[in-house]
Amino acid sequence: MLRKADAAAGANDAPQAPDDEGTPVSVKIRERILAARQRFHANDNIAEFIQPGELEALLDEVEHKMRGVLDSLVIDTENDHNTANTARRVAKMYLQEVFRGRYVNAPGLTEFPNAERLNELMIVGPITVRSACSHHLCPIMGRLWIGVMPNEHTNVIGLSKYARLAEWVMGRPQIQEEAVVQLADLIQEKTQPDGLALVMEAEHFCMQWRGVKETDSKMINSVMRGVFLKDPSLRREFLSLLPRRKD
Ligand SMILES: [Zn+2]
């Protein structure tokens, strides 16, 4: 059998390993996701398909491809000291920081039964949200408020845990209106409240840095679930308790 490495001798600068080791790790992960018939859009989490050690290999792969992008932008990464390590930096930033929420499991939560039988409206926020749009990978920076109406069966989680859940969902290339729904679904599933309300207000840098260059536009999205949908006075109470947003 003619090995690929022999056939393409000299044509490929990447070291060729035998068999399966020559397959890019992204391809292996993608094949597992396809076999499980799962979705892998930009704002989906794919942690369950990544095996130990593969994130490191993925980092090398993204660095290699990122270097190709810089080459195609005709940037002399060999002689320009500013961009010599940019490919590695960007790969790390994507995989370990700004898009980490795609590649790691959900933060562990300690849930407590609602022993105090809390049944008053609780508001958490503002929580700072940081993300990037799926369309341009430009930053999205904003704030989030969460209203929870517990019942006696609701699992109570610590206030900081809401921020960790938000960070996990926002740490992916996102679309704001999809992000608030993903986060609402997650909080609903983890805590089972009677009602849940989310308001997210964010600036989209793809509107400021490029495109229409509108520097002062914010996008506001809300999701209302359970009693917040049925009870207009509760909804009004929640919205009135949010700090007045600057116009
Ligand atoms: Zn955009």
Coordinates of C-alpha atoms and ligand atoms in Angstrom, one line a residue:
M1 CA 0.0 0.0 0.0
L2 CA 1.3 3.4 -0.9
R3 CA 1.4 5.6 2.1
K4 CA 0.3 9.2 1.8
A5 CA 3.6 10.3 3.2
D6 CA 5.4 8.6 0.3
A7 CA 3.1 9.8 -2.3
A8 CA 3.4 13.4 -1.2
A9 CA 7.0 13.3 -0.3
G10 CA 8.5 16.8 -0.1
A11 CA 5.2 18.4 -0.8
N12 CA 4.2 18.8 2.9
D13 CA 6.2 20.5 5.5
A14 CA 4.3 19.0 8.4
P15 CA 5.9 15.8 9.8
Q16 CA 4.0 12.8 8.6
A17 CA 3.1 10.2 11.2
P18 CA 1.8 6.8 10.3
D19 CA -1.8 5.9 10.2
D20 CA -4.3 7.6 12.3
E21 CA -1.8 10.0 13.8
G22 CA -1.6 11.9 10.5
T23 CA -5.3 12.8 10.7
P24 CA -5.8 16.3 12.1
V25 CA -7.3 16.2 15.5
S26 CA -10.1 18.5 14.4
V27 CA -11.1 15.8 11.8
K28 CA -11.2 13.1 14.5
I29 CA -13.4 15.2 16.8
R30 CA -15.7 16.2 13.9
E31 CA -16.1 12.5 12.9
R32 CA -17.2 11.6 16.5
I33 CA -19.7 14.4 16.5
L34 CA -21.1 13.4 13.2
A35 CA -21.3 9.7 14.3
A36 CA -23.3 10.9 17.3
R37 CA -25.5 13.0 15.0
Q38 CA -24.9 16.1 17.1
R39 CA -24.7 19.7 16.0
F40 CA -21.4 21.6 16.2
H41 CA -22.4 25.2 15.4
A42 CA -20.2 28.0 16.7
N43 CA -22.2 28.4 19.9
D44 CA -22.5 24.7 20.6
N45 CA -20.3 23.0 23.3
I46 CA -18.4 20.0 22.0
A47 CA -16.5 19.0 25.2
E48 CA -17.9 15.5 25.3
F49 CA -16.3 14.6 22.0
I50 CA -12.8 15.7 23.0
Q51 CA -10.5 13.1 24.5
P52 CA -7.7 13.9 27.0
G53 CA -4.7 15.5 25.4
E54 CA -6.6 16.5 22.2
L55 CA -7.0 20.1 23.3
E56 CA -3.2 20.5 23.2
A57 CA -3.1 19.0 19.7
L58 CA -5.9 21.2 18.6
L59 CA -3.9 24.2 19.9
D60 CA -1.0 23.2 17.6
E61 CA -3.4 22.7 14.7
V62 CA -5.1 26.1 15.1
E63 CA -1.7 27.8 15.4
H64 CA -0.6 26.2 12.2
K65 CA -3.7 27.3 10.3
M66 CA -3.5 30.7 11.9
R67 CA 0.0 31.1 10.6
G68 CA -1.4 30.3 7.1
V69 CA -3.9 33.1 7.5
L70 CA -1.1 35.6 8.4
D71 CA 0.9 34.3 5.4
S72 CA -2.1 34.9 3.2
L73 CA -2.5 38.4 4.6
V74 CA 1.1 38.9 3.4
I75 CA 2.5 39.6 6.8
D76 CA 6.2 38.7 7.2
T77 CA 5.9 36.8 10.5
E78 CA 9.5 35.6 10.1
N79 CA 11.0 39.1 10.3
D80 CA 8.3 41.1 12.0
H81 CA 9.0 40.7 15.7
N82 CA 5.4 41.9 16.5
T83 CA 3.7 39.0 14.7
A84 CA 6.3 36.3 15.1
N85 CA 4.2 34.6 17.9
T86 CA 0.8 35.9 16.9
A87 CA -0.4 32.6 15.5
R88 CA 0.3 30.9 18.8
R89 CA -1.2 33.7 20.8
V90 CA -4.4 33.8 18.8
A91 CA -4.8 30.0 18.9
K92 CA -4.4 30.2 22.7
M93 CA -6.8 33.1 23.0
Y94 CA -9.5 31.3 21.0
L95 CA -9.2 27.8 22.6
Q96 CA -8.2 28.7 26.2
E97 CA -9.9 32.1 26.7
V98 CA -12.5 33.7 24.6
F99 CA -14.0 30.5 23.1
R100 CA -13.2 28.1 26.0
G101 CA -17.0 27.6 26.5
R102 CA -17.1 25.4 23.4
Y103 CA -14.3 23.1 24.6
V104 CA -14.8 22.5 28.3
N105 CA -17.6 21.0 30.3
A106 CA -20.1 23.1 32.2
P107 CA -18.9 24.5 35.5
G108 CA -19.7 22.3 38.4
L109 CA -22.5 23.7 40.5
T110 CA -23.4 22.9 44.0
E111 CA -27.1 22.9 44.2
F112 CA -28.9 23.1 47.5
P113 CA -32.5 22.3 48.1
N114 CA -34.5 25.4 48.8
A115 CA -34.6 24.7 52.6
E116 CA -35.5 28.3 53.4
R117 CA -38.5 27.9 51.0
L118 CA -37.6 31.2 49.3
N119 CA -40.4 32.4 47.1
E120 CA -39.5 36.0 46.6
L121 CA -38.2 37.5 43.4
M122 CA -34.4 37.4 43.3
I123 CA -32.3 39.4 40.9
V124 CA -28.7 38.8 40.0
G125 CA -26.7 41.4 38.1
P126 CA -25.3 43.1 36.4
I127 CA -23.0 40.3 35.3
T128 CA -20.4 41.4 32.8
V129 CA -20.7 39.3 29.6
R130 CA -17.9 39.0 27.1
S131 CA -18.2 37.2 23.8
A132 CA -17.6 37.5 20.1
C133 CA -20.1 37.5 17.2
S134 CA -20.3 34.4 15.1
H135 CA -20.4 36.5 12.0
H136 CA -17.2 38.4 12.3
L137 CA -15.5 37.1 15.5
C138 CA -15.6 40.7 16.8
P139 CA -16.1 41.3 20.5
I140 CA -19.4 41.6 22.2
M141 CA -19.3 43.3 25.6
G142 CA -22.2 43.8 27.8
R143 CA -24.2 43.2 30.9
L144 CA -26.8 40.7 32.0
W145 CA -29.5 40.6 34.7
I146 CA -31.2 37.4 35.8
G147 CA -34.5 37.3 37.7
V148 CA -35.4 34.1 39.4
M149 CA -38.8 33.3 41.0
P150 CA -38.1 30.2 43.1
N151 CA -40.5 27.7 44.5
E152 CA -40.0 25.1 47.2
H153 CA -38.6 22.6 44.7
T154 CA -36.2 25.0 43.1
N155 CA -32.5 24.2 43.5
V156 CA -30.7 27.2 44.9
I157 CA -27.3 28.0 43.5
G158 CA -24.8 30.5 44.8
L159 CA -24.9 34.0 43.2
S160 CA -21.5 33.6 41.6
K161 CA -22.6 30.4 39.9
Y162 CA -24.9 32.4 37.6
A163 CA -21.9 34.4 36.4
R164 CA -20.0 31.1 35.8
L165 CA -22.8 29.7 33.7
A166 CA -23.0 33.0 31.8
E167 CA -19.3 32.9 31.2
W168 CA -19.5 29.3 29.9
V169 CA -22.3 30.1 27.4
M170 CA -20.8 33.4 26.3
G171 CA -17.4 31.9 25.8
R172 CA -18.2 30.8 22.3
P173 CA -18.8 32.7 19.1
Q174 CA -22.3 33.8 19.7
I175 CA -25.4 35.5 18.4
Q176 CA -26.9 37.6 21.2
E177 CA -30.5 36.5 20.8
E178 CA -29.4 32.8 20.7
A179 CA -27.1 33.3 23.7
V180 CA -29.8 34.5 26.0
V181 CA -32.0 31.5 25.1
Q182 CA -29.1 29.1 25.6
L183 CA -28.4 30.6 29.0
A184 CA -32.1 30.6 30.0
D185 CA -32.4 26.9 29.0
L186 CA -29.4 26.1 31.1
I187 CA -30.5 27.9 34.2
Q188 CA -34.0 26.5 33.9
E189 CA -32.6 23.0 33.7
K190 CA -30.2 23.4 36.6
T191 CA -32.5 25.2 39.0
Q192 CA -36.1 24.5 38.0
P193 CA -37.6 27.9 39.1
D194 CA -41.3 28.9 38.7
G195 CA -40.1 31.8 36.6
L196 CA -37.0 33.0 35.0
A197 CA -36.2 36.4 33.3
L198 CA -33.1 37.4 31.5
V199 CA -32.1 40.8 30.1
M200 CA -28.9 41.2 28.2
E201 CA -27.6 44.5 26.9
A202 CA -24.4 44.5 24.8
E203 CA -22.3 46.5 22.5
H204 CA -21.3 44.8 19.3
F205 CA -17.9 45.8 18.0
C206 CA -18.6 44.7 14.5
M207 CA -21.0 47.7 14.4
Q208 CA -18.3 50.0 15.7
W209 CA -15.1 48.9 14.2
R210 CA -16.4 48.0 10.8
G211 CA -19.6 48.1 8.8
V212 CA -21.8 51.1 9.7
K213 CA -19.2 52.3 12.3
E214 CA -22.1 53.1 14.7
T215 CA -20.3 53.8 17.9
D216 CA -23.2 54.1 20.2
S217 CA -25.6 51.3 19.5
K218 CA -26.5 48.7 22.0
M219 CA -28.6 45.6 21.5
I220 CA -31.0 44.5 24.2
N221 CA -32.6 41.1 24.4
S222 CA -34.8 39.6 27.0
V223 CA -36.2 36.1 27.7
M224 CA -39.2 35.6 30.0
R225 CA -40.2 32.1 31.2
G226 CA -42.9 30.7 33.5
V227 CA -44.6 33.2 35.9
F228 CA -42.7 36.1 34.3
L229 CA -44.7 35.4 31.1
K230 CA -48.0 34.9 32.9
D231 CA -47.8 37.8 35.4
P232 CA -47.3 41.3 33.9
S233 CA -46.9 42.9 37.3
L234 CA -44.1 40.5 38.2
R235 CA -42.5 41.3 34.9
R236 CA -42.9 45.0 35.5
E237 CA -41.4 44.6 39.0
F238 CA -38.3 42.8 37.6
L239 CA -37.8 45.4 34.9
S240 CA -38.3 48.3 37.3
L241 CA -35.7 46.9 39.7
L242 CA -33.0 46.9 37.0
P243 CA -30.7 49.9 37.4
R244 CA -31.6 52.6 35.0
R245 CA -29.5 51.9 31.9
K246 CA -27.6 54.8 30.5
D247 CA -29.1 56.0 27.2
Ligands
ZN1 ZN -20.6 40.7 13.7

